């Protein structure tokens, strides 16, 4: 469950370059819903997604994620919570280029002190769900954009979080790979994940597994 109440984000508050990036955001996303945050460049999508993901704090208002007021959690609790509950897929993937696909996907498991057998099982499972296991020994730097995207999603999924957040997941993909991504999102929804996508891509406009499209304009939700 994600519940945002009267949420504001003001960058550079009280400075000359103060900028209100989010204004009075009220949003409720139920468990297992798939929601698209839609808006033009600069409208505040990434800011909103990063607050939901606990990577950015609101200036005021409340962000309840799985019943936790994440902005108020002490840092250690926040990072534990994020590691357990949230998978984040960055627009530019942020893979470690000189590591293999397999090793990239193990990264989120490092703090969890699991045994090798468990790690192998979890990584292989994530790679299979995303259908990238055939590339598991390849270095990230040798993958295509679409393949990198899949590895980034496998990494977000490996810890079995309830919530998966994706920032502009089709921005670096061609049409064919964008269609593949849509299929993966549908699979995530079927796995019971709560999926939130920030995008300006019209490919998300008419998908039957999308429960809600939230339009954002100048930092505000508009109908
Ligand atoms: N750290 C920051 N400091 C100051 N201003 C910021 C910061 N981060 C974002 N902004 C501003 O907030 C606004 C919203 O940015 P955000 O990245 O959320 O937009 P977006 O909708 O994701 O855009 P895009 O589609 O280009 O990714 C922009 O005008 C941006 O310049
Ligand atoms: Mg953005």
XYZ file of N, CA, C and O in Angstrom, residues 32-185:
616
model
N -0.810 -4.537 -5.170
C -0.972 -5.294 -6.420
C -1.542 -4.455 -7.554
O -1.873 -4.996 -8.607
N -1.654 -3.146 -7.342
C -2.082 -2.302 -8.453
C -0.893 -1.953 -9.340
O 0.259 -1.950 -8.888
N -1.223 -1.658 -10.595
C -0.206 -1.140 -11.513
C -0.621 0.276 -11.898
O -1.693 0.477 -12.473
N 0.201 1.257 -11.536
C -0.160 2.664 -11.732
C 0.907 3.366 -12.566
O 2.108 3.182 -12.354
N 0.430 4.157 -13.524
C 1.332 4.922 -14.383
C 1.287 6.391 -13.968
O 0.204 6.977 -13.895
N 2.443 6.975 -13.673
C 2.542 8.416 -13.411
C 2.958 9.064 -14.717
O 4.054 8.811 -15.223
N 2.068 9.872 -15.263
C 2.298 10.373 -16.604
C 2.422 11.883 -16.606
O 1.643 12.580 -15.954
N 3.411 12.398 -17.330
C 3.552 13.844 -17.422
C 4.747 14.203 -18.280
O 5.612 13.368 -18.535
N 4.799 15.449 -18.709
C 5.900 15.886 -19.567
C 7.185 16.004 -18.740
O 7.154 15.938 -17.503
N 8.278 16.213 -19.428
C 9.573 16.377 -18.767
C 9.517 17.553 -17.794
O 9.009 18.622 -18.130
N 9.992 17.326 -16.582
C 10.019 18.384 -15.578
C 8.763 18.483 -14.742
O 8.658 19.320 -13.846
N 7.773 17.611 -14.998
C 6.501 17.722 -14.269
C 6.595 17.192 -12.832
O 5.719 17.471 -12.024
N 7.642 16.421 -12.522
C 7.818 15.960 -11.147
C 7.715 14.453 -10.950
O 7.700 13.965 -9.818
N 7.682 13.696 -12.047
C 7.498 12.234 -11.957
C 8.620 11.554 -11.181
O 8.371 10.759 -10.279
N 9.865 11.874 -11.547
C 10.998 11.203 -10.880
C 11.069 11.607 -9.418
O 11.408 10.781 -8.552
N 10.746 12.871 -9.152
C 10.739 13.338 -7.762
C 9.736 12.520 -6.955
O 10.050 12.025 -5.862
N 8.544 12.334 -7.527
C 7.496 11.578 -6.830
C 7.913 10.116 -6.634
O 7.782 9.550 -5.537
N 8.464 9.524 -7.683
C 8.879 8.120 -7.604
C 9.991 7.940 -6.569
O 10.004 6.965 -5.819
N 10.917 8.908 -6.515
C 12.033 8.759 -5.573
C 11.561 8.956 -4.131
O 12.137 8.382 -3.204
N 10.497 9.724 -3.934
C 9.936 9.847 -2.575
C 9.244 8.532 -2.186
O 9.425 8.035 -1.077
N 8.490 7.957 -3.132
C 7.845 6.666 -2.848
C 8.903 5.611 -2.531
O 8.721 4.763 -1.665
N 10.043 5.705 -3.216
C 11.123 4.731 -3.015
C 12.016 5.042 -1.832
O 12.989 4.331 -1.592
N 11.721 6.116 -1.104
C 12.502 6.444 0.089
C 13.884 7.001 -0.209
O 14.756 7.020 0.651
N 14.085 7.462 -1.450
C 15.402 7.999 -1.794
C 15.456 9.520 -1.707
O 16.500 10.117 -1.882
N 14.302 10.105 -1.486
C 14.167 11.549 -1.456
C 13.092 11.827 -0.408
O 12.139 11.058 -0.299
N 13.269 12.882 0.380
C 12.290 13.144 1.435
C 11.354 14.281 1.028
O 11.800 15.268 0.458
N 10.065 14.147 1.353
C 9.162 15.265 1.067
C 9.493 16.444 1.980
O 10.022 16.247 3.081
N 9.173 17.655 1.534
C 9.361 18.838 2.373
C 8.271 18.878 3.440
O 8.512 19.231 4.584
N 7.042 18.509 3.032
C 5.961 18.374 4.009
C 4.955 17.361 3.492
O 5.025 16.944 2.337
N 4.045 16.993 4.369
C 3.082 15.959 4.019
C 3.611 14.595 4.412
O 4.692 14.483 4.999
N 2.823 13.576 4.097
C 3.173 12.244 4.576
C 3.236 11.232 3.435
O 2.409 11.244 2.543
N 4.239 10.372 3.487
C 4.332 9.257 2.546
C 4.299 7.969 3.351
O 5.250 7.645 4.062
N 3.167 7.276 3.290
C 3.033 5.985 3.977
C 3.261 4.881 2.955
O 2.533 4.763 1.970
N 4.285 4.073 3.188
C 4.572 2.963 2.292
C 4.504 1.698 3.138
O 5.242 1.579 4.125
N 3.621 0.763 2.762
C 3.392 -0.434 3.576
C 3.193 -0.052 5.041
O 3.840 -0.639 5.922
N 2.400 0.974 5.260
C 2.069 1.458 6.610
C 3.230 2.084 7.377
O 3.143 2.274 8.581
N 4.312 2.382 6.697
C 5.429 3.046 7.375
C 5.567 4.469 6.837
O 5.549 4.688 5.627
N 5.703 5.418 7.769
C 5.949 6.811 7.361
C 7.430 6.918 7.018
O 8.269 7.212 7.857
N 7.755 6.611 5.756
C 9.167 6.373 5.430
C 10.064 7.592 5.621
O 11.237 7.442 5.922
N 9.492 8.797 5.451
C 10.343 9.981 5.592
C 10.806 10.161 7.038
O 11.778 10.863 7.308
N 10.108 9.509 7.956
C 10.446 9.690 9.370
C 11.314 8.549 9.911
O 11.723 8.567 11.068
N 11.556 7.540 9.099
C 12.373 6.426 9.573
C 13.834 6.867 9.713
O 14.344 7.574 8.849
N 14.516 6.431 10.769
C 15.956 6.687 10.845
C 16.659 6.002 9.665
O 16.155 5.009 9.153
N 17.802 6.538 9.252
C 18.461 6.074 8.025
C 18.644 4.560 7.950
O 18.399 3.949 6.914
N 19.083 3.962 9.051
C 19.348 2.520 9.012
C 18.053 1.742 8.768
O 18.011 0.825 7.948
N 16.994 2.153 9.452
C 15.700 1.492 9.252
C 15.206 1.700 7.828
O 14.643 0.806 7.215
N 15.437 2.918 7.338
C 14.981 3.241 5.988
C 15.705 2.354 4.975
O 15.072 1.780 4.087
N 17.019 2.210 5.107
C 17.710 1.380 4.110
C 17.317 -0.087 4.237
O 17.185 -0.775 3.226
N 17.066 -0.543 5.449
C 16.581 -1.924 5.597
C 15.208 -2.091 4.954
O 14.953 -3.074 4.258
N 14.356 -1.112 5.197
C 13.007 -1.174 4.642
C 13.055 -1.180 3.111
O 12.379 -1.965 2.446
N 13.879 -0.269 2.563
C 13.997 -0.195 1.103
C 14.526 -1.502 0.534
O 14.034 -1.999 -0.481
N 15.529 -2.067 1.199
C 16.135 -3.305 0.695
C 15.126 -4.446 0.687
O 15.130 -5.304 -0.188
N 14.230 -4.440 1.651
C 13.268 -5.531 1.785
C 12.039 -5.340 0.893
O 11.526 -6.283 0.320
N 11.582 -4.096 0.795
C 10.243 -3.874 0.236
C 10.195 -3.218 -1.134
O 9.153 -3.228 -1.774
N 11.312 -2.602 -1.563
C 11.228 -1.791 -2.774
C 12.306 -2.174 -3.780
O 13.486 -2.297 -3.435
N 11.867 -2.386 -5.015
C 12.816 -2.571 -6.111
C 12.726 -1.356 -7.010
O 11.632 -0.976 -7.421
N 13.863 -0.736 -7.308
C 13.837 0.491 -8.112
C 14.598 0.265 -9.412
O 15.745 -0.175 -9.389
N 13.955 0.573 -10.529
C 14.615 0.439 -11.831
C 14.874 1.840 -12.377
O 13.940 2.583 -12.681
N 16.145 2.198 -12.446
C 16.533 3.549 -12.857
C 16.499 3.677 -14.379
O 16.748 2.716 -15.102
N 16.249 4.896 -14.817
C 16.163 5.157 -16.252
C 17.441 4.723 -16.974
O 17.399 4.135 -18.041
N 18.586 5.024 -16.366
C 19.851 4.683 -17.043
C 20.440 3.366 -16.516
O 21.637 3.123 -16.641
N 19.593 2.554 -15.918
C 19.900 1.178 -15.471
C 20.842 1.095 -14.262
O 20.612 0.319 -13.363
N 21.948 1.894 -14.284
C 22.935 1.839 -13.184
C 23.441 0.428 -12.906
O 23.486 -0.009 -11.753
N 23.809 -0.283 -13.944
C 24.462 -1.585 -13.742
C 25.949 -1.353 -13.517
O 26.485 -0.302 -13.877
N 26.610 -2.340 -12.930
C 28.068 -2.264 -12.818
C 28.623 -2.938 -14.076
O 28.518 -4.154 -14.243
N 29.143 -2.108 -14.970
C 29.438 -2.534 -16.332
C 30.444 -3.684 -16.410
O 30.375 -4.518 -17.296
N 31.397 -3.717 -15.492
C 32.439 -4.751 -15.559
C 32.107 -6.006 -14.769
O 32.937 -6.886 -14.613
N 30.885 -6.078 -14.255
C 30.447 -7.310 -13.607
C 29.534 -8.078 -14.556
O 28.895 -7.495 -15.439
N 29.447 -9.370 -14.334
C 28.553 -10.196 -15.146
C 27.099 -9.872 -14.784
O 26.817 -9.249 -13.753
N 26.207 -10.332 -15.644
C 24.776 -10.209 -15.390
C 24.450 -10.828 -14.026
O 23.785 -10.218 -13.176
N 24.950 -12.046 -13.821
C 24.682 -12.766 -12.569
C 25.130 -11.933 -11.362
O 24.368 -11.725 -10.405
N 26.362 -11.437 -11.424
C 26.895 -10.690 -10.275
C 26.141 -9.380 -10.046
O 25.924 -8.983 -8.900
N 25.728 -8.724 -11.131
C 24.930 -7.511 -10.956
C 23.656 -7.793 -10.165
O 23.258 -6.995 -9.318
N 23.041 -8.923 -10.459
C 21.761 -9.231 -9.812
C 21.962 -9.669 -8.353
O 21.062 -9.540 -7.520
N 23.176 -10.134 -8.006
C 23.429 -10.512 -6.591
C 23.587 -9.282 -5.686
O 23.430 -9.399 -4.468
N 23.893 -8.128 -6.288
C 24.267 -6.949 -5.473
C 23.267 -6.640 -4.345
O 23.675 -6.455 -3.200
N 21.934 -6.602 -4.615
C 21.011 -6.263 -3.516
C 20.990 -7.304 -2.390
O 20.495 -7.022 -1.301
N 21.532 -8.495 -2.653
C 21.492 -9.549 -1.621
C 22.680 -9.454 -0.668
O 22.674 -10.074 0.398
N 23.680 -8.667 -1.037
C 24.912 -8.614 -0.232
C 24.651 -8.283 1.239
O 25.168 -8.978 2.112
N 23.815 -7.263 1.563
C 23.642 -6.946 2.990
C 22.824 -7.972 3.768
O 22.685 -7.836 4.982
N 22.275 -8.967 3.103
C 21.286 -9.814 3.782
C 21.845 -11.090 4.395
O 21.095 -11.882 4.955
N 23.135 -11.303 4.253
C 23.791 -12.462 4.868
C 23.079 -13.776 4.570
O 22.743 -14.542 5.468
N 22.827 -14.014 3.303
C 22.223 -15.289 2.913
C 23.355 -16.251 2.535
O 24.453 -15.808 2.186
N 23.069 -17.568 2.584
C 24.133 -18.485 2.173
C 24.172 -18.600 0.648
O 23.238 -18.228 -0.054
N 25.304 -19.135 0.171
C 25.561 -19.146 -1.279
C 24.454 -19.854 -2.050
O 24.038 -19.398 -3.114
N 23.986 -20.958 -1.486
C 22.953 -21.729 -2.177
C 21.668 -20.901 -2.361
O 21.053 -20.887 -3.423
N 21.317 -20.193 -1.281
C 20.131 -19.338 -1.314
C 20.292 -18.226 -2.363
O 19.372 -17.942 -3.123
N 21.478 -17.625 -2.362
C 21.745 -16.538 -3.314
C 21.622 -17.064 -4.739
O 20.928 -16.469 -5.576
N 22.234 -18.213 -5.004
C 22.185 -18.788 -6.350
C 20.736 -19.001 -6.777
O 20.341 -18.668 -7.892
N 19.948 -19.519 -5.871
C 18.551 -19.803 -6.190
C 17.767 -18.521 -6.472
O 17.008 -18.440 -7.438
N 17.967 -17.514 -5.628
C 17.218 -16.259 -5.797
C 17.626 -15.547 -7.095
O 16.778 -15.031 -7.823
N 18.922 -15.542 -7.375
C 19.390 -14.852 -8.590
C 18.884 -15.585 -9.828
O 18.344 -14.960 -10.746
N 19.028 -16.909 -9.837
C 18.569 -17.652 -11.011
C 17.068 -17.499 -11.221
O 16.595 -17.373 -12.353
N 16.326 -17.472 -10.140
C 14.887 -17.282 -10.223
C 14.549 -15.932 -10.870
O 13.744 -15.856 -11.801
N 15.199 -14.870 -10.397
C 14.940 -13.528 -10.963
C 15.336 -13.493 -12.442
O 14.613 -12.938 -13.275
N 16.475 -14.104 -12.780
C 16.935 -14.100 -14.179
C 15.959 -14.868 -15.072
O 15.711 -14.475 -16.220
N 15.371 -15.929 -14.521
C 14.418 -16.715 -15.317
C 13.104 -15.968 -15.516
O 12.548 -15.960 -16.612
N 12.615 -15.327 -14.456
C 11.363 -14.570 -14.571
C 11.498 -13.521 -15.678
O 10.603 -13.312 -16.482
N 12.644 -12.881 -15.729
C 12.855 -11.783 -16.678
C 13.418 -12.297 -18.012
O 13.625 -11.538 -18.949
N 13.636 -13.603 -18.074
C 14.108 -14.248 -19.317
C 15.428 -13.656 -19.817
O 15.572 -13.297 -20.988
N 16.383 -13.583 -18.908
C 17.706 -13.104 -19.293
C 18.777 -14.093 -18.780
O 19.973 -13.826 -18.824
N 18.325 -15.277 -18.348
C 19.284 -16.241 -17.761
C 20.325 -16.742 -18.769
O 21.432 -17.095 -18.388
N 19.957 -16.729 -20.065
C 20.933 -17.184 -21.074
C 22.145 -16.252 -21.175
O 23.147 -16.589 -21.764
N 22.046 -15.057 -20.598
C 23.162 -14.102 -20.672
C 23.876 -13.978 -19.334
O 24.632 -13.029 -19.118
N 23.638 -14.901 -18.420
C 24.052 -14.626 -17.042
C 25.560 -14.490 -16.851
O 26.003 -13.808 -15.934
N 26.350 -15.096 -17.740
C 27.802 -14.970 -17.574
C 28.409 -13.834 -18.399
O 29.612 -13.599 -18.340
N 27.585 -13.144 -19.165
C 28.101 -12.024 -19.961
C 28.312 -10.793 -19.089
O 27.580 -10.563 -18.121
N 29.292 -9.985 -19.458
C 29.498 -8.724 -18.739
C 28.394 -7.742 -19.103
O 27.952 -7.699 -20.263
N 27.978 -6.946 -18.136
C 26.900 -5.975 -18.385
C 27.238 -5.063 -19.559
O 26.376 -4.725 -20.363
N 28.509 -4.698 -19.687
C 28.875 -3.734 -20.736
C 28.680 -4.297 -22.141
O 28.619 -3.532 -23.097
N 28.563 -5.611 -22.262
C 28.387 -6.197 -23.598
C 26.924 -6.447 -23.965
O 26.640 -7.053 -24.986
N 26.004 -5.973 -23.134
C 24.583 -6.216 -23.408
C 23.983 -5.095 -24.244
O 24.462 -3.961 -24.225
N 22.896 -5.422 -24.929
C 22.123 -4.387 -25.629
C 21.310 -3.596 -24.600
O 21.181 -4.020 -23.439
N 20.736 -2.477 -25.036
C 19.919 -1.653 -24.133
C 18.760 -2.428 -23.535
O 18.506 -2.366 -22.335
N 18.067 -3.196 -24.384
C 16.919 -3.975 -23.914
C 17.338 -5.026 -22.888
O 16.637 -5.278 -21.901
N 18.512 -5.634 -23.129
C 19.007 -6.648 -22.186
C 19.413 -6.009 -20.857
O 19.139 -6.548 -19.784
N 20.061 -4.841 -20.951
C 20.443 -4.129 -19.713
C 19.206 -3.799 -18.883
O 19.196 -3.913 -17.658
N 18.167 -3.372 -19.586
C 16.920 -3.048 -18.909
C 16.398 -4.272 -18.151
O 15.959 -4.175 -16.999
N 16.461 -5.433 -18.800
C 15.959 -6.652 -18.150
C 16.800 -7.018 -16.936
O 16.268 -7.443 -15.905
N 18.118 -6.828 -17.039
C 18.982 -7.120 -15.889
C 18.637 -6.162 -14.730
O 18.556 -6.575 -13.567
N 18.395 -4.895 -15.076
C 18.033 -3.915 -14.038
C 16.728 -4.314 -13.354
O 16.575 -4.146 -12.139
N 15.801 -4.881 -14.116
C 14.534 -5.317 -13.517
C 14.753 -6.581 -12.675
O 14.220 -6.703 -11.567
N 15.589 -7.494 -13.177
C 15.896 -8.705 -12.393
C 16.536 -8.310 -11.063
O 16.215 -8.876 -10.009
N 17.413 -7.327 -11.102
C 18.075 -6.877 -9.870
C 17.051 -6.265 -8.903
O 17.114 -6.467 -7.685
N 16.074 -5.526 -9.460
C 15.051 -4.920 -8.600
C 14.150 -5.996 -7.974
O 13.533 -5.780 -6.944
N 14.098 -7.144 -8.623
C 13.153 -8.196 -8.244
C 13.765 -9.243 -7.327
O 13.052 -9.985 -6.646
N 15.101 -9.300 -7.282
C 15.787 -10.467 -6.717
C 15.440 -10.703 -5.248
O 15.377 -11.828 -4.771
N 15.182 -9.621 -4.549
C 14.901 -9.720 -3.122
C 13.432 -9.965 -2.828
O 13.007 -9.931 -1.688
N 12.670 -10.127 -3.892
C 11.239 -10.351 -3.787
C 10.493 -9.216 -3.063
O 9.703 -9.461 -2.147
N 10.733 -7.965 -3.466
C 10.035 -6.844 -2.828
C 8.572 -6.800 -3.281
O 8.249 -7.312 -4.348
N 7.726 -6.190 -2.464
C 6.316 -6.057 -2.863
C 6.123 -4.966 -3.903
O 5.201 -5.017 -4.695
N 6.987 -3.953 -3.846
C 6.789 -2.769 -4.688
C 7.938 -2.639 -5.689
O 9.101 -2.699 -5.311
N 7.568 -2.465 -6.969
C 8.594 -2.236 -7.992
C 8.324 -0.875 -8.634
O 7.215 -0.617 -9.111
N 9.316 -0.002 -8.619
C 9.191 1.341 -9.179
C 10.086 1.440 -10.408
O 11.260 1.043 -10.351
N 9.534 1.947 -11.493
C 10.338 2.044 -12.721
C 10.287 3.472 -13.261
O 9.201 4.022 -13.472
N 11.466 4.060 -13.457
C 11.530 5.433 -13.963
C 11.833 5.414 -15.458
O 12.901 4.954 -15.866
N 10.895 5.887 -16.263
C 11.046 5.944 -17.728
C 11.597 4.645 -18.301
O 12.630 4.638 -18.977
N 10.897 3.526 -18.050
C 11.484 2.238 -18.434
C 11.634 2.030 -19.937
O 12.371 1.141 -20.344
N 10.939 2.823 -20.760
C 11.086 2.620 -22.207
C 11.947 3.690 -22.866
O 12.129 3.681 -24.083
N 12.487 4.607 -22.056
C 13.187 5.764 -22.644
C 14.374 5.347 -23.510
O 14.694 6.014 -24.492
N 15.022 4.255 -23.142
C 16.204 3.845 -23.904
C 15.960 2.612 -24.765
O 16.895 1.943 -25.167
N 14.687 2.316 -25.028
C 14.368 1.093 -25.780
C 13.700 1.412 -27.111
O 12.986 2.401 -27.239
N 13.940 0.534 -28.089
C 13.203 0.665 -29.340
C 11.811 0.041 -29.155
O 11.490 -0.478 -28.092
N 11.006 0.117 -30.226
C 9.616 -0.336 -30.109
C 9.517 -1.809 -29.701
O 8.755 -2.171 -28.797
N 10.343 -2.657 -30.334
C 10.267 -4.097 -30.035
C 10.614 -4.362 -28.569
O 9.919 -5.101 -27.870
N 11.682 -3.707 -28.092
C 12.069 -3.904 -26.691
C 11.068 -3.272 -25.734
O 10.873 -3.768 -24.625
N 10.431 -2.180 -26.162
C 9.382 -1.587 -25.325
C 8.225 -2.561 -25.167
O 7.664 -2.706 -24.081
N 7.891 -3.249 -26.263
C 6.814 -4.260 -26.187
C 7.209 -5.395 -25.246
O 6.386 -5.877 -24.455
N 8.478 -5.814 -25.303
C 8.956 -6.854 -24.377
C 8.834 -6.390 -22.935
O 8.467 -7.152 -22.041
N 9.161 -5.112 -22.731
C 9.082 -4.563 -21.375
C 7.642 -4.611 -20.860
O 7.391 -4.952 -19.707
N 6.692 -4.275 -21.748
C 5.277 -4.300 -21.356
C 4.894 -5.715 -20.896
O 4.197 -5.894 -19.897
N 5.377 -6.719 -21.630
C 5.094 -8.114 -21.245
C 5.677 -8.422 -19.865
O 5.027 -9.078 -19.036
N 6.884 -7.925 -19.612
C 7.505 -8.152 -18.294
C 6.674 -7.486 -17.190
O 6.438 -8.058 -16.127
N 6.197 -6.270 -17.465
C 5.391 -5.561 -16.459
C 4.112 -6.339 -16.149
O 3.680 -6.428 -14.998
